[in-house]
Short mmCIF file of N, CA and C in Angstrom, two decimals:
data_model
loop_
_atom_site.label_atom_id
_atom_site.label_comp_id
_atom_site.label_asym_id
_atom_site.label_seq_id
_atom_site.Cartn_x
_atom_site.Cartn_y
_atom_site.Cartn_z
N MET A 6 119.38 127.96 77.87
CA MET A 6 118.35 127.34 78.22
C MET A 6 117.64 127.78 78.98
N GLU A 7 116.34 127.46 78.65
CA GLU A 7 115.31 127.89 79.76
C GLU A 7 114.82 126.54 80.41
N HIS A 8 115.12 126.64 81.21
CA HIS A 8 115.03 125.34 82.43
C HIS A 8 113.98 124.93 83.05
N ASN A 9 113.21 126.17 83.37
CA ASN A 9 111.70 126.05 83.57
C ASN A 9 110.52 126.12 82.98
N SER A 10 110.59 126.11 81.63
CA SER A 10 109.61 126.20 80.73
C SER A 10 108.81 125.17 80.85
N ALA A 11 107.69 125.56 80.90
CA ALA A 11 106.28 124.56 80.66
C ALA A 11 106.24 123.24 80.08
N ARG A 12 107.10 123.39 78.85
CA ARG A 12 107.69 122.01 77.71
C ARG A 12 108.29 121.55 78.61
N LEU A 13 109.43 121.67 79.25
CA LEU A 13 110.35 120.85 80.48
C LEU A 13 109.71 120.39 81.67
N LYS A 14 108.94 120.88 82.20
CA LYS A 14 108.25 120.34 83.33
C LYS A 14 107.12 119.32 83.16
N ALA A 15 106.65 119.63 82.03
CA ALA A 15 105.70 118.14 81.35
C ALA A 15 106.24 117.30 81.24
N ALA A 16 107.81 117.39 80.13
CA ALA A 16 108.53 116.23 79.96
C ALA A 16 109.22 115.53 81.10
N TRP A 17 109.43 116.43 82.15
CA TRP A 17 110.28 115.33 83.29
C TRP A 17 108.95 114.78 83.82
N ILE A 18 108.46 115.33 84.30
CA ILE A 18 106.73 114.84 85.24
C ILE A 18 106.61 113.19 83.96
N CYS A 19 106.27 113.32 82.87
CA CYS A 19 106.40 111.93 82.11
C CYS A 19 107.56 111.02 82.17
N LEU A 20 108.51 111.67 82.43
CA LEU A 20 109.48 110.73 82.48
C LEU A 20 109.36 110.24 83.67
N LEU A 21 109.16 111.05 85.02
CA LEU A 21 109.26 110.73 86.27
C LEU A 21 108.09 109.44 86.46
N ILE A 22 107.18 109.81 85.64
CA ILE A 22 106.15 108.99 86.09
C ILE A 22 106.53 107.18 85.54
N VAL A 23 107.28 107.65 84.60
CA VAL A 23 107.71 106.29 83.91
C VAL A 23 108.71 105.57 84.86
N GLY A 24 109.48 106.15 85.73
CA GLY A 24 110.66 105.79 86.41
C GLY A 24 109.95 105.30 87.54
N ILE A 25 109.04 105.98 87.93
CA ILE A 25 108.52 105.57 89.41
C ILE A 25 107.42 104.45 89.46
N GLY A 26 106.87 104.17 87.95
CA GLY A 26 106.38 102.81 87.81
C GLY A 26 107.16 101.66 87.65
N ILE A 27 108.35 101.99 87.01
CA ILE A 27 109.49 101.07 86.95
C ILE A 27 109.55 100.38 88.17
N LEU A 28 110.35 101.82 88.99
CA LEU A 28 110.90 101.58 90.24
C LEU A 28 109.63 100.53 91.60
N ILE A 29 108.36 100.74 90.76
CA ILE A 29 107.02 100.16 92.14
C ILE A 29 107.33 98.69 91.57
N PHE A 30 107.21 98.78 90.28
CA PHE A 30 107.04 97.33 89.54
C PHE A 30 108.77 96.43 90.36
N GLY A 31 109.51 97.39 90.45
CA GLY A 31 110.52 96.32 90.69
C GLY A 31 110.54 95.80 92.28
N VAL A 32 110.13 96.90 93.17
CA VAL A 32 109.76 96.24 94.40
C VAL A 32 109.15 95.32 94.78
N VAL A 33 107.77 95.67 94.21
CA VAL A 33 106.63 94.34 94.13
C VAL A 33 107.18 92.85 93.80
N ALA A 34 108.33 92.95 92.29
CA ALA A 34 108.75 92.10 91.76
C ALA A 34 109.42 91.15 92.77
N ALA A 35 110.39 91.89 93.37
CA ALA A 35 111.45 91.28 94.54
C ALA A 35 110.86 91.04 95.72
N VAL A 36 109.66 91.84 96.10
CA VAL A 36 109.32 91.11 97.43
C VAL A 36 108.42 89.99 97.44
N ALA A 37 107.60 90.23 96.34
CA ALA A 37 106.35 89.23 95.99
C ALA A 37 106.06 88.70 95.01
N PRO A 38 107.43 87.98 94.06
CA PRO A 38 107.28 87.49 92.63
C PRO A 38 106.16 86.27 92.69
N GLY A 39 105.62 86.68 91.49
CA GLY A 39 104.37 85.97 91.10
C GLY A 39 104.88 84.42 90.98
N ALA A 40 103.92 83.57 90.05
CA ALA A 40 103.76 82.23 90.07
C ALA A 40 105.24 82.33 88.99
N GLY A 41 105.99 80.85 89.02
CA GLY A 41 106.76 80.50 88.02
C GLY A 41 108.04 80.34 88.75
N ASP A 42 109.27 81.02 88.13
CA ASP A 42 110.56 80.94 88.78
C ASP A 42 110.77 82.07 89.75
N GLU A 43 110.69 81.84 90.88
CA GLU A 43 110.64 83.38 91.87
C GLU A 43 111.91 83.81 91.92
N GLN A 44 113.33 83.00 91.70
CA GLN A 44 114.31 83.50 91.51
C GLN A 44 114.65 84.30 90.48
N LEU A 45 114.12 83.84 89.68
CA LEU A 45 114.10 85.24 88.18
C LEU A 45 113.38 86.32 88.00
N MET A 46 112.17 86.34 88.65
CA MET A 46 111.42 87.27 88.90
C MET A 46 112.45 88.46 90.06
N ARG A 47 112.79 87.86 91.07
CA ARG A 47 113.44 88.50 92.21
C ARG A 47 114.30 89.05 91.63
N ALA A 48 115.46 88.60 90.92
CA ALA A 48 116.08 89.08 89.64
C ALA A 48 115.96 90.60 88.88
N ASP A 49 114.73 89.66 88.21
CA ASP A 49 114.73 91.05 87.43
C ASP A 49 113.99 92.36 88.14
N GLY A 50 113.12 91.98 89.53
CA GLY A 50 112.79 92.83 90.34
C GLY A 50 113.54 93.95 90.35
N VAL A 51 114.69 93.08 91.10
CA VAL A 51 116.06 93.93 91.53
C VAL A 51 116.78 94.91 90.39
N ALA A 52 116.63 94.51 89.10
CA ALA A 52 117.30 94.97 88.07
C ALA A 52 116.56 95.99 87.68
N ALA A 53 114.82 96.21 88.04
CA ALA A 53 113.98 97.03 87.58
C ALA A 53 113.95 98.00 88.66
N ILE A 54 114.40 97.63 89.86
CA ILE A 54 114.60 98.57 91.05
C ILE A 54 116.18 99.56 90.03
N GLY A 55 116.66 98.91 89.94
CA GLY A 55 118.14 99.67 89.84
C GLY A 55 117.60 100.79 88.45
N MET A 56 116.96 99.94 87.44
CA MET A 56 116.81 101.22 86.67
C MET A 56 115.69 102.17 86.85
N GLY A 57 114.92 101.71 87.88
CA GLY A 57 113.74 103.27 88.16
C GLY A 57 114.19 103.88 88.99
N LEU A 58 115.58 103.54 89.70
CA LEU A 58 116.26 104.61 90.29
C LEU A 58 116.80 105.73 89.64
N PHE A 59 117.88 104.85 88.63
CA PHE A 59 118.55 105.74 87.81
C PHE A 59 117.87 106.65 86.89
N GLY A 60 116.54 106.06 86.29
CA GLY A 60 115.70 107.28 85.76
C GLY A 60 115.17 108.21 86.56
N VAL A 61 114.72 107.99 87.76
CA VAL A 61 114.27 108.96 88.35
C VAL A 61 115.10 109.79 88.87
N LEU A 62 116.37 109.33 89.25
CA LEU A 62 117.56 110.44 89.54
C LEU A 62 118.08 111.12 88.39
N ILE A 63 118.22 110.67 86.94
CA ILE A 63 118.44 110.97 85.89
C ILE A 63 117.47 112.54 86.01
N THR A 64 116.12 111.95 85.74
CA THR A 64 114.92 112.77 85.85
C THR A 64 114.87 113.84 86.31
N LEU A 65 115.07 113.79 87.87
CA LEU A 65 115.00 114.71 88.96
C LEU A 65 116.40 115.86 88.63
N LEU A 66 117.37 115.61 88.51
CA LEU A 66 118.70 115.60 88.59
C LEU A 66 119.11 116.57 87.23
N PRO A 67 119.69 115.94 86.29
CA PRO A 67 120.26 116.83 85.13
C PRO A 67 119.22 116.77 84.07
N PHE A 68 118.33 116.07 83.94
CA PHE A 68 117.25 116.59 82.72
C PHE A 68 116.32 117.32 83.43
N ARG A 69 115.93 117.77 84.45
CA ARG A 69 115.22 118.92 84.96
C ARG A 69 116.06 120.00 84.46
N CYS A 70 117.36 120.30 84.81
CA CYS A 70 118.17 121.28 84.59
C CYS A 70 118.55 121.24 83.27
N GLY A 71 118.47 120.62 82.28
CA GLY A 71 118.51 121.23 80.71
C GLY A 71 119.47 120.62 80.03
N GLU A 72 120.28 119.41 81.18
CA GLU A 72 121.57 119.08 80.77
C GLU A 72 121.37 117.76 79.64
N ARG A 73 121.67 118.23 78.16
CA ARG A 73 121.66 117.53 77.04
C ARG A 73 122.08 115.77 77.07
N TRP A 74 123.11 115.47 77.92
CA TRP A 74 123.20 113.96 77.94
C TRP A 74 121.81 113.01 78.88
N ALA A 75 121.42 114.09 79.35
CA ALA A 75 120.33 113.27 80.27
C ALA A 75 119.21 113.21 79.39
N TRP A 76 118.91 114.03 78.60
CA TRP A 76 118.23 113.91 77.42
C TRP A 76 118.52 112.56 76.59
N TYR A 77 119.88 112.55 76.07
CA TYR A 77 120.02 111.15 75.27
C TYR A 77 119.79 110.21 76.35
N ALA A 78 120.54 110.19 77.27
CA ALA A 78 120.40 108.76 77.99
C ALA A 78 118.93 108.26 78.52
N GLN A 79 118.08 109.38 78.38
CA GLN A 79 116.64 108.90 78.35
C GLN A 79 115.84 108.40 77.52
N TRP A 80 116.33 108.08 76.67
CA TRP A 80 116.03 107.46 75.45
C TRP A 80 116.07 106.02 75.24
N TYR A 81 116.61 105.59 76.54
CA TYR A 81 116.63 104.17 76.74
C TYR A 81 115.39 103.75 77.25
N TYR A 82 114.26 104.25 77.70
CA TYR A 82 113.02 104.14 78.10
C TYR A 82 112.27 104.00 77.13
N PRO A 83 111.98 104.93 76.18
CA PRO A 83 111.24 104.12 74.97
C PRO A 83 111.85 102.84 74.24
N ALA A 84 113.14 102.71 73.93
CA ALA A 84 113.62 101.80 73.25
C ALA A 84 113.36 100.01 74.31
N ALA A 85 113.60 100.37 75.14
CA ALA A 85 113.28 99.02 75.97
C ALA A 85 111.89 98.68 76.24
N TRP A 86 111.10 100.07 75.91
CA TRP A 86 109.61 99.58 76.46
C TRP A 86 108.96 99.14 74.76
N ILE A 87 109.77 99.60 73.93
CA ILE A 87 109.34 99.63 72.13
C ILE A 87 109.72 97.83 72.25
N ALA A 88 111.05 97.83 72.42
CA ALA A 88 111.47 96.29 72.53
C ALA A 88 110.71 95.33 73.06
N HIS A 89 110.08 95.70 74.76
CA HIS A 89 109.44 94.96 75.31
C HIS A 89 108.24 94.37 74.60
N PHE A 90 107.17 95.28 74.10
CA PHE A 90 105.85 95.35 73.28
C PHE A 90 106.56 94.43 72.19
N ALA A 91 107.39 95.06 71.34
CA ALA A 91 107.55 94.21 70.17
C ALA A 91 107.75 92.86 70.15
N GLY A 92 108.49 92.38 70.95
CA GLY A 92 108.59 91.25 71.58
C GLY A 92 108.02 90.41 72.43
N GLY A 93 106.50 91.26 72.70
CA GLY A 93 105.63 90.39 73.58
C GLY A 93 106.29 90.03 75.24
N LEU A 94 107.26 90.63 75.91
CA LEU A 94 107.94 90.52 76.83
C LEU A 94 107.33 91.05 78.21
N PRO A 95 107.60 90.19 78.86
CA PRO A 95 106.75 90.80 80.17
C PRO A 95 107.28 91.94 80.97
N PRO A 96 106.83 92.60 81.81
CA PRO A 96 105.81 92.09 82.71
C PRO A 96 104.74 92.08 82.02
N GLY A 97 103.67 91.64 82.44
CA GLY A 97 101.92 91.61 82.11
C GLY A 97 102.21 90.57 80.72
N LYS A 98 100.70 90.18 80.74
CA LYS A 98 100.12 90.04 79.54
C LYS A 98 99.59 91.04 78.69
N ASP A 99 99.09 92.01 79.01
CA ASP A 99 98.15 93.17 78.16
C ASP A 99 98.61 93.97 77.27
N HIS A 100 100.01 94.01 78.27
CA HIS A 100 100.82 95.07 77.19
C HIS A 100 100.21 96.66 77.19
N VAL A 101 99.27 96.71 78.11
CA VAL A 101 98.39 97.98 78.25
C VAL A 101 99.76 99.06 78.71
N HIS A 102 100.33 98.64 80.23
CA HIS A 102 101.44 99.51 80.48
C HIS A 102 102.37 99.64 79.63
N GLN A 103 102.59 99.01 79.07
CA GLN A 103 104.27 98.76 78.29
C GLN A 103 103.59 99.95 76.92
N VAL A 104 102.52 100.03 76.36
CA VAL A 104 102.06 101.37 75.47
C VAL A 104 101.77 102.77 76.28
N VAL A 105 101.61 102.63 77.48
CA VAL A 105 101.33 103.72 78.19
C VAL A 105 102.75 104.44 78.54
N PHE A 106 103.58 103.49 79.10
CA PHE A 106 105.27 104.00 79.11
C PHE A 106 105.43 104.30 77.63
N ILE A 107 105.56 103.72 76.71
CA ILE A 107 106.21 104.31 75.52
C ILE A 107 105.83 105.53 75.29
N VAL A 108 104.42 106.16 75.02
CA VAL A 108 103.95 107.31 74.86
C VAL A 108 104.25 108.23 75.90
N LEU A 109 104.22 108.03 77.61
CA LEU A 109 104.91 108.90 78.50
C LEU A 109 106.18 109.10 78.06
N SER A 110 107.22 108.30 77.45
CA SER A 110 108.55 108.61 77.62
C SER A 110 108.85 109.28 76.45
N LEU A 111 108.09 109.27 75.17
CA LEU A 111 108.44 109.79 73.65
C LEU A 111 107.79 111.30 74.27
N ALA A 112 106.92 111.56 75.08
CA ALA A 112 106.44 112.83 75.03
C ALA A 112 107.10 113.44 76.37
N GLY A 113 107.79 112.61 77.18
CA GLY A 113 108.90 113.47 77.98
C GLY A 113 109.88 113.59 76.55
N LEU A 114 110.21 113.05 76.08
CA LEU A 114 111.44 113.29 75.27
C LEU A 114 111.47 114.29 74.11
N LEU A 115 110.09 114.20 73.30
CA LEU A 115 110.02 115.10 72.21
C LEU A 115 109.51 116.42 73.12
N LEU A 116 109.00 116.45 73.94
CA LEU A 116 107.91 118.05 74.05
C LEU A 116 109.44 118.95 74.28
N PRO A 117 110.75 118.42 75.17
CA PRO A 117 111.82 119.76 75.57
C PRO A 117 112.71 119.68 74.32
N VAL A 118 112.28 119.15 73.05
CA VAL A 118 113.63 118.80 71.97
C VAL A 118 114.02 120.19 71.58
N ARG A 119 113.45 121.02 71.71
CA ARG A 119 114.07 122.72 71.43
C ARG A 119 114.93 123.12 72.66
N VAL A 120 114.64 122.67 73.80
CA VAL A 120 115.48 123.03 74.86
C VAL A 120 117.03 122.25 74.78
N SER A 121 116.41 120.86 74.70
CA SER A 121 117.64 119.86 74.64
C SER A 121 118.37 119.98 73.17
N LEU A 122 118.00 120.22 72.24
CA LEU A 122 118.82 120.30 71.19
C LEU A 122 118.33 121.43 70.30
N PRO A 123 118.75 122.79 71.01
CA PRO A 123 118.61 124.03 70.44
C PRO A 123 119.47 124.21 68.95
N ARG A 124 118.67 125.16 67.87
CA ARG A 124 119.00 125.11 67.13
C ARG A 124 120.47 125.90 66.73
N ALA A 125 121.33 125.25 66.05
CA ALA A 125 122.64 126.12 65.79
C ALA A 125 122.36 127.44 65.48
N THR A 126 123.26 128.64 65.97
CA THR A 126 123.05 129.77 65.22
C THR A 126 124.26 130.25 64.50
N THR A 127 123.80 130.73 63.10
CA THR A 127 124.74 131.08 62.19
C THR A 127 125.39 132.47 62.40
N THR A 128 126.89 132.75 62.30
CA THR A 128 127.15 134.41 62.50
C THR A 128 127.36 134.47 60.97
N ALA A 129 127.47 135.72 60.61
CA ALA A 129 127.55 136.15 59.24
C ALA A 129 129.04 136.69 59.16
#
């Protein structure tokens, strides 16, 4: 596997941006919840911190090294953001960030598809 390819580098940077964005949202929500149910917002913030940390760690260690399981695990990002977008779920009301995270996470997963899922070679 080509672990240092330009496609893989662009991919992990895209996924890292998504993970850091989620992590930042989590910290803000946990520390300074907005109007509404503060306890629920803090709980969502703590969950987002965990999701962001796991995503960042998976991106920086196994994904960056080209481990296939990490590529599969990162499909959680676009699935979660598409669900949020389609369901009109929070955070936010403009949903621009959700579209950006969907695009970044899909780019991060589709750019290295040849590295993550190499074609099987047949022997004669």
